mmCIF file of C-alpha atoms in Angstrom:
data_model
loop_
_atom_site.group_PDB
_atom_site.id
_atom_site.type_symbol
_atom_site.label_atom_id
_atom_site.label_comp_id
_atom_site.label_asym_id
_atom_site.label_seq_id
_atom_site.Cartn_x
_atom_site.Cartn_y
_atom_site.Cartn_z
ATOM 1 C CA UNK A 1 120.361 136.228 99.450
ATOM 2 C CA UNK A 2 121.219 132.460 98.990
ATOM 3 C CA UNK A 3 118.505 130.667 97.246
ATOM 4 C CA UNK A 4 117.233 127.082 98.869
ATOM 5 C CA UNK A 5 118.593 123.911 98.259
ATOM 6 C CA UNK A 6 115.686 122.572 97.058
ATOM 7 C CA UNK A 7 114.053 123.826 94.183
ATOM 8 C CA UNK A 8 110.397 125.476 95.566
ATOM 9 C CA UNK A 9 107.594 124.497 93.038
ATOM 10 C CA UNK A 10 105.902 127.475 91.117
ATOM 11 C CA UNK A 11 103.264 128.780 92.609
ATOM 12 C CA UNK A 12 99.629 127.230 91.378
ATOM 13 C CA UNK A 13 96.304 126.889 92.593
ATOM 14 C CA UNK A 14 97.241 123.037 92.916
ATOM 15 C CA UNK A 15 100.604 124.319 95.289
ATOM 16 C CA UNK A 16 98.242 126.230 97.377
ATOM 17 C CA UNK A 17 95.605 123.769 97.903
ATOM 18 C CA UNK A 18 97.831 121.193 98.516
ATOM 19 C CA UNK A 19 99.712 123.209 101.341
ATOM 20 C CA UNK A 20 96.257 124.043 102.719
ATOM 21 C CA UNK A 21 95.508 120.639 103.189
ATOM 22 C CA UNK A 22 98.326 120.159 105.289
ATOM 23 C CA UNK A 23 97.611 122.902 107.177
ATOM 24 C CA UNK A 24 93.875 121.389 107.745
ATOM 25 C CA UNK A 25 95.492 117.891 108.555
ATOM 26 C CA UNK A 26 97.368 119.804 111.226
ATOM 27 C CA UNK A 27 95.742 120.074 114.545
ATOM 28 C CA UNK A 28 97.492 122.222 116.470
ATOM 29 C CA UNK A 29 97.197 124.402 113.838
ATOM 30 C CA UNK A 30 93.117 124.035 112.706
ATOM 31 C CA UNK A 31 92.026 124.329 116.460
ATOM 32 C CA UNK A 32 94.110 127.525 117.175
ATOM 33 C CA UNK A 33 92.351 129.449 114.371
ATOM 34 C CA UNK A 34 88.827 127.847 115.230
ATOM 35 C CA UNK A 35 89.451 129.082 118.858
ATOM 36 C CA UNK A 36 90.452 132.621 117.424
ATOM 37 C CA UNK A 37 87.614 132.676 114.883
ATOM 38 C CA UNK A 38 85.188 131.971 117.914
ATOM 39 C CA UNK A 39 87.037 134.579 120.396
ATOM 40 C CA UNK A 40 87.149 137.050 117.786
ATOM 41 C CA UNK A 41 83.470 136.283 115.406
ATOM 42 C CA UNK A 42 81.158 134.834 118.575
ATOM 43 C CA UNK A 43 82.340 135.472 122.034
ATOM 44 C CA UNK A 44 83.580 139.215 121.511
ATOM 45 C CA UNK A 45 83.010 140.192 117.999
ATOM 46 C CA UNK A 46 83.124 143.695 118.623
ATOM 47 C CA UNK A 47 85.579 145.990 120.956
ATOM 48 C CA UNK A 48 83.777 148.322 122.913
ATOM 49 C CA UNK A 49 84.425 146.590 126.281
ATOM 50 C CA UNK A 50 87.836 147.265 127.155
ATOM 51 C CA UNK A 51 88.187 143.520 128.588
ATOM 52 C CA UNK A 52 87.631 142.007 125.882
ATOM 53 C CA UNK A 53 90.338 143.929 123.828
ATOM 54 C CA UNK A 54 92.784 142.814 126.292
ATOM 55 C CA UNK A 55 91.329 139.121 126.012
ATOM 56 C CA UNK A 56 91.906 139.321 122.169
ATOM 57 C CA UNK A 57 95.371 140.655 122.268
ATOM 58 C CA UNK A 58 96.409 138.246 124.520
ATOM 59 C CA UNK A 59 95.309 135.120 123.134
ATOM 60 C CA UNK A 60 96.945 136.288 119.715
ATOM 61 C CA UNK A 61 100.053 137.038 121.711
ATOM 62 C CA UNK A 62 99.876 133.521 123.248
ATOM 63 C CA UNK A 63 99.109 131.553 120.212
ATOM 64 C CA UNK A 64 101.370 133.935 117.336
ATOM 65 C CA UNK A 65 104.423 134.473 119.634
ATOM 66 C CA UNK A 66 104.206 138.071 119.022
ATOM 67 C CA UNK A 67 106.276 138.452 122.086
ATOM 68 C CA UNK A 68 104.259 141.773 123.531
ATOM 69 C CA UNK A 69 105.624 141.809 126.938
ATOM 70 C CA UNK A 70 102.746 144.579 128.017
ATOM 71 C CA UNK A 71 99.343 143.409 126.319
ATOM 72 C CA UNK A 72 97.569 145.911 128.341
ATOM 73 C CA UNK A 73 99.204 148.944 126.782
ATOM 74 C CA UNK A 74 98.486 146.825 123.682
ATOM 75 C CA UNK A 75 94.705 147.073 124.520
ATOM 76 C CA UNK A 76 94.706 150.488 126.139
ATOM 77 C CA UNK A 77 96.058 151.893 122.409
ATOM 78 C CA UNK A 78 94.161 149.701 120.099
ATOM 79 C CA UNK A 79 90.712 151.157 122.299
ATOM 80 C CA UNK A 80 91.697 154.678 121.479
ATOM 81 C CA UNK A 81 91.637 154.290 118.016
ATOM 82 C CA UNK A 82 88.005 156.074 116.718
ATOM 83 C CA UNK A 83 85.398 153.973 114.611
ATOM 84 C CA UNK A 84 87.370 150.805 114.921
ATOM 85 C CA UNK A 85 84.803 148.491 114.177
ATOM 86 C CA UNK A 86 83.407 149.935 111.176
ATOM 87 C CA UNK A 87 87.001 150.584 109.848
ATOM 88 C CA UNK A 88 87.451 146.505 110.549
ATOM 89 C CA UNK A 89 84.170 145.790 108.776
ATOM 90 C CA UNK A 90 84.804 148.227 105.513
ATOM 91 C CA UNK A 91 88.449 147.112 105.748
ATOM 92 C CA UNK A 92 90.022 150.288 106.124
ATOM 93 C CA UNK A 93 93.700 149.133 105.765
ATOM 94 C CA UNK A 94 95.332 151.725 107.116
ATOM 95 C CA UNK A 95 93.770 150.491 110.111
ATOM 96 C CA UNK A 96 97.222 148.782 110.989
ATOM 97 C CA UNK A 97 99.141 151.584 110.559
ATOM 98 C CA UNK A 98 97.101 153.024 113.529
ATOM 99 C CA UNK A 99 97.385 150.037 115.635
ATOM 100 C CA UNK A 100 100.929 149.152 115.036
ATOM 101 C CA UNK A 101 103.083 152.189 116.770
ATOM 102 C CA UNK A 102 102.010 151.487 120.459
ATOM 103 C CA UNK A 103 103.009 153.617 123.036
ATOM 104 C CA UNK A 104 104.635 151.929 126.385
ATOM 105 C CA UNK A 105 103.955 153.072 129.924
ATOM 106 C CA UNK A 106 108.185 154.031 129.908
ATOM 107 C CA UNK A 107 107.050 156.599 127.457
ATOM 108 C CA UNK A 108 108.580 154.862 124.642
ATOM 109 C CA UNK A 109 107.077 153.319 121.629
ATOM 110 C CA UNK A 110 106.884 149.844 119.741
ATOM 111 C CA UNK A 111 106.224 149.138 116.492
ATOM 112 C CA UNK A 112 103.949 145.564 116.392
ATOM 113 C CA UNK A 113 103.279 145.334 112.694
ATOM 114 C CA UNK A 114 103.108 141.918 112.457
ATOM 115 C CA UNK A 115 100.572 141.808 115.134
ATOM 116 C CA UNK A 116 98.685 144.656 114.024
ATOM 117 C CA UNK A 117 97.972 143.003 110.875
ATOM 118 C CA UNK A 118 96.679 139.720 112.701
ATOM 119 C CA UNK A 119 94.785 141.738 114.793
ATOM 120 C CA UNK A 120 92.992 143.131 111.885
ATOM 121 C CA UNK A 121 92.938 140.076 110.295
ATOM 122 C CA UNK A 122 91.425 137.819 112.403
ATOM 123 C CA UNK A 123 88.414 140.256 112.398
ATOM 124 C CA UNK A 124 88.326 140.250 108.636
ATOM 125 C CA UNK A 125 90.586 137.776 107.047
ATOM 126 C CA UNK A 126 89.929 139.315 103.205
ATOM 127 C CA UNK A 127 90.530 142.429 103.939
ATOM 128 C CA UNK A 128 93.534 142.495 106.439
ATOM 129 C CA UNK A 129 96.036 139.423 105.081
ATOM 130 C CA UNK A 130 99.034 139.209 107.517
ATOM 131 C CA UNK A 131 102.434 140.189 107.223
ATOM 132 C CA UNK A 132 105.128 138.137 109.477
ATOM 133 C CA UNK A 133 109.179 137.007 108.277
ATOM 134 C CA UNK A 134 108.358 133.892 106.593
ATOM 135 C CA UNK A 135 105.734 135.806 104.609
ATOM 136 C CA UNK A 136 108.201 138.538 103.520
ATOM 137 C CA UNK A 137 111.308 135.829 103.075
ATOM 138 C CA UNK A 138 109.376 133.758 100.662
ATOM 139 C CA UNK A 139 107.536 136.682 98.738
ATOM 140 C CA UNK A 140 111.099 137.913 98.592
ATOM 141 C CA UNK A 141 112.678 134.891 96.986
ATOM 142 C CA UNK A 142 109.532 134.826 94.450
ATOM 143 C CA UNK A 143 110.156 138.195 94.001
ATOM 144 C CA UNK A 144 113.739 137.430 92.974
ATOM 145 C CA UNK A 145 113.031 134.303 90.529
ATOM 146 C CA UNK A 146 110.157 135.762 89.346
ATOM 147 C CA UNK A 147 109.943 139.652 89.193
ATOM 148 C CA UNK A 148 106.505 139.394 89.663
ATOM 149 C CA UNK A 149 106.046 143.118 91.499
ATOM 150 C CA UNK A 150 108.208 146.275 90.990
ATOM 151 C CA UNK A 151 107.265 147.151 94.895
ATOM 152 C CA UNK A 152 110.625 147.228 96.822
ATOM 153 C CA UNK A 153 111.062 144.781 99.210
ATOM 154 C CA UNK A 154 111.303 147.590 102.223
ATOM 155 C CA UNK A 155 108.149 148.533 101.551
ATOM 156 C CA UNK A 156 106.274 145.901 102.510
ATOM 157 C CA UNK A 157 106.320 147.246 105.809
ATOM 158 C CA UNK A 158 104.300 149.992 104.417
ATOM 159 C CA UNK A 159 100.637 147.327 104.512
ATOM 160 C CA UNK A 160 99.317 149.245 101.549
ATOM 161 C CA UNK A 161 102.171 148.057 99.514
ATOM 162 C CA UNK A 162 102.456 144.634 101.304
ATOM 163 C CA UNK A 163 98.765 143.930 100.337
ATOM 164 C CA UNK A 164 99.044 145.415 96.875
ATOM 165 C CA UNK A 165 102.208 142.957 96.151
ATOM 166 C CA UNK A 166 99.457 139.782 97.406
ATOM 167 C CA UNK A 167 97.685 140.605 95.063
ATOM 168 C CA UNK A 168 99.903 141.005 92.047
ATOM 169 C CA UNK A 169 101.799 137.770 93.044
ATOM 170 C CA UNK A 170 97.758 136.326 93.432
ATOM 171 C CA UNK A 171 97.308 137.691 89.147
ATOM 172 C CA UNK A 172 101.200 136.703 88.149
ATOM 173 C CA UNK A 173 100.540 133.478 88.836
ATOM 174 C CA UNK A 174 96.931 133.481 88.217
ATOM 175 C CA UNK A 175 95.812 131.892 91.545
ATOM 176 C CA UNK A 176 92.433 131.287 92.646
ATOM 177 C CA UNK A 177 92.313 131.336 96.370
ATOM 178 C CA UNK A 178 91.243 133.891 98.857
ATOM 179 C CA UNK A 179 93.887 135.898 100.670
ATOM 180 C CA UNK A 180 93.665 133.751 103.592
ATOM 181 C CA UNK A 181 94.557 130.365 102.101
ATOM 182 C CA UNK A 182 97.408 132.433 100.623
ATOM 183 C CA UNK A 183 98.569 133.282 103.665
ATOM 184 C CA UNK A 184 98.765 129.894 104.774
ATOM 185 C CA UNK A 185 100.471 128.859 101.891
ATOM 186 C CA UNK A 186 103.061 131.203 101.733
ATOM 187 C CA UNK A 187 103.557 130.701 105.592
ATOM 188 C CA UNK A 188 104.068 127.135 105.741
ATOM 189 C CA UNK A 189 106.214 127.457 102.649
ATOM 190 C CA UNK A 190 108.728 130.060 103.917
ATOM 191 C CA UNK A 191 108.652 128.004 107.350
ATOM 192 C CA UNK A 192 109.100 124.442 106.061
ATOM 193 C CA UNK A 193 111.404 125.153 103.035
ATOM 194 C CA UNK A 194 113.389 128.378 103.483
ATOM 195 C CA UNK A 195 114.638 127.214 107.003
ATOM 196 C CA UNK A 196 116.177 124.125 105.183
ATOM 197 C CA UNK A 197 119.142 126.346 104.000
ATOM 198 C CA UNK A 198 120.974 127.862 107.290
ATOM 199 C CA UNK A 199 122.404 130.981 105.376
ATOM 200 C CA UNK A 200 119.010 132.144 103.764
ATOM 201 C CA UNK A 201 118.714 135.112 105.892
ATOM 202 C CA UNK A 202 122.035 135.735 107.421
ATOM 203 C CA UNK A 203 122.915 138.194 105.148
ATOM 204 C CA UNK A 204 124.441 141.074 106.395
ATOM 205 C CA UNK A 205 122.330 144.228 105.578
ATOM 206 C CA UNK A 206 118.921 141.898 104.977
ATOM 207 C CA UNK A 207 118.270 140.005 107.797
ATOM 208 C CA UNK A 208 114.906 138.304 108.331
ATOM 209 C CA UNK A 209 113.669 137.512 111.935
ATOM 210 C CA UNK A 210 112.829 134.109 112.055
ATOM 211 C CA UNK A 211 109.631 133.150 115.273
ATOM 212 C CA UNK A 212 106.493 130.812 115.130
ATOM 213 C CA UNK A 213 105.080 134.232 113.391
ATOM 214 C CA UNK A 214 106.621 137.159 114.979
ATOM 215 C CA UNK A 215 109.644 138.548 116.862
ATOM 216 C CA UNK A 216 109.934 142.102 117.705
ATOM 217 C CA UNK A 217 113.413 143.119 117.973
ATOM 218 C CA UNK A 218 114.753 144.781 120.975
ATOM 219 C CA UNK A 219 116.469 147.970 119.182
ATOM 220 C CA UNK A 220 113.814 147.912 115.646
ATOM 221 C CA UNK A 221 110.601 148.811 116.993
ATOM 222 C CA UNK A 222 111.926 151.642 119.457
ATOM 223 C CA UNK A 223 111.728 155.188 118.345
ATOM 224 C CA UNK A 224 115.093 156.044 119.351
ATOM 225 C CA UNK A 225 116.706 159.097 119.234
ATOM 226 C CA UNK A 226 118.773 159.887 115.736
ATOM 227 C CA UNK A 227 122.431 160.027 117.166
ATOM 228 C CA UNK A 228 121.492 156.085 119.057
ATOM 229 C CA UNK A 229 119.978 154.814 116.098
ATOM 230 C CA UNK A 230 123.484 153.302 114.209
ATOM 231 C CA UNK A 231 125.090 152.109 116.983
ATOM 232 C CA UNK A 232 122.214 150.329 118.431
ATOM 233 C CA UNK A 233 121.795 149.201 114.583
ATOM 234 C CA UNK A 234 125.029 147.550 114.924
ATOM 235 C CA UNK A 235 124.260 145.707 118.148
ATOM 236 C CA UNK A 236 120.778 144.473 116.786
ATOM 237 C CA UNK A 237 122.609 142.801 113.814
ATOM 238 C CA UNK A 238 124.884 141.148 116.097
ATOM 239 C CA UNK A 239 121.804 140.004 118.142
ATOM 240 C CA UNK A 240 119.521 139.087 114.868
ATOM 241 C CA UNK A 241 122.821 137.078 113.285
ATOM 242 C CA UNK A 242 123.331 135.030 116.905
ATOM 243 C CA UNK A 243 119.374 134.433 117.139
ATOM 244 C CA UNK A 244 119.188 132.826 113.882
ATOM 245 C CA UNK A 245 121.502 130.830 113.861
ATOM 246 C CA UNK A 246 120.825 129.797 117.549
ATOM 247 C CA UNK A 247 117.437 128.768 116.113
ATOM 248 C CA UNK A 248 118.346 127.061 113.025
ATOM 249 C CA UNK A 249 120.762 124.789 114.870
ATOM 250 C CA UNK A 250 117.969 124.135 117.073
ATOM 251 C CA UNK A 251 115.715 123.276 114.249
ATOM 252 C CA UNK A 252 117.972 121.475 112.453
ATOM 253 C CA UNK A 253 118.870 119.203 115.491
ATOM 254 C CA UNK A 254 115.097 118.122 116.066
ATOM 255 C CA UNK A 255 115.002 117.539 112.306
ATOM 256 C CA UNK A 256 117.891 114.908 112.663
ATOM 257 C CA UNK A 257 116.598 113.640 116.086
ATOM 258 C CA UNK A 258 113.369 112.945 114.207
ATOM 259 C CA UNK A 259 115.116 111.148 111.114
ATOM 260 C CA UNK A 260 116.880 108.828 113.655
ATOM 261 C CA UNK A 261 113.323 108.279 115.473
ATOM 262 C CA UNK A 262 111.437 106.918 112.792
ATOM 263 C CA UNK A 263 114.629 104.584 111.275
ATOM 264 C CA UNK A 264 114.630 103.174 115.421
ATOM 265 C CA UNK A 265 110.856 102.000 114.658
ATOM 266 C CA UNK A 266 111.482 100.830 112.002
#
């Protein structure tokens, strides 16, 4: 993996406060979680009433991108799931291993990690930190520089060993915050500096989606049968190497249209 252009500052408590800040001075950003907080902590704190399931999956959908085309099979699975609550209030982690294999109404199945870690999240922040790309792309680069964890980078998408490699990065560097703020940090970090360099994640074999926080690709999150599985493998590289770079050159053309906006005013 190519390492940015720019050299990313060692993680401190003063990196992550200062990134949190700009998340706060955001407001896009501080009104979406203070509408989630209330949806999910005041209006329908609990999940017993099917409704409000489906309410809570699809305002994360909505404001995360998680790109769940069927929300109510979303809701209909996450309802059958015994003792939900408490397991969300003691922070049973392997909580989102229940949630995130959902199964569709054309009998297949998709795997919504990413999702099933916000869900738990948002219902208890410390407990259930989130996993999305930029998360993984920037723990991974940290990982690289700094050796910080011994846990492989492909299992992360086991949560046990995602959350356990938080928290070692959290004691490598000796940082203060709570797992949320370091969320936020790490987020905003992997979105505003990794992106800079076109060819961080196109790298055949280690490919990193890239969404606001989520894309589920079309061929990764079906159980497919064994003898589909490579050649469909093949086709969802093609599609993950097109996307990105689609995107990038998107990003990087608003960047530039930007630039020329504020030298025209002034």
């Amino acid at each position: 993996m190519k390492m940015p252009k720019n050299e990313i500052a060692i993680p401190s408590n003063a990196e992550v406060t200062r990134w949190c800040e700009l998340w706060d001075a955001l407001e896009n950003y501080s009104q979406q979680e203070d509408a989630l907080y209330k949806l999910f902590h005041e209006t329908y704190p609990t999940n017993d009433d099917p409704k409000d399931v489906l309410i809570k999956v699809a305002a994360l959908n909505h404001f995360y991108s998680t790109h769940i085309f069927d929300a109510f099979s979303v809701a209909k699975h996450i309802r059958t799931i015994e003792r939900l609550d408490e397991r969300l209030r003691e922070g049973d982690i392997s909580l989102v291993d229940d949630i995130k294999d959902v199964p569709m109404r054309n009998g297949g199945f998709r795997n919504f990690y990413s999702f099933a870690s916000k869900f738990c999240s948002h219902h208890n922040s410390e407990a259930f930190p989130i996993y999305d790309s930029y998360v993984d792309e920037i723990l991974n680069y940290f990982k690289r520089k700094y050796n910080f964890t011994k846990v492989a980078r492909s299992r992360w998408k086991i949560y046990s060993e995602f959350k356990s490699t938080l928290i070692e990065f959290k004691e490598h560097f000796q940082l203060g915050c709570s797992l949320k703020d370091l969320d936020r940090y790490l987020w905003q970090l992997g979105k505003d500096t990794l992106l800079e360099d076109p060819c961080l994640s196109v790298e055949i074999g280690n490919i990193a989606p890239c969404s606001v926080r989520e894309v589920q690709w079309p061929f990764s999150t079906f159980h497919l049968p064994r003898h589909s599985r490579r050649f469909c493998g093949i086709i969802s590289l093609f599609i993950r190497i097109a996307t990105v770079r689609f995107i990038r050159n998107i990003y990087s053309f608003h960047q530039r249209f930007q630039r020329k906006k504020k030298l025209l005013k002034n």
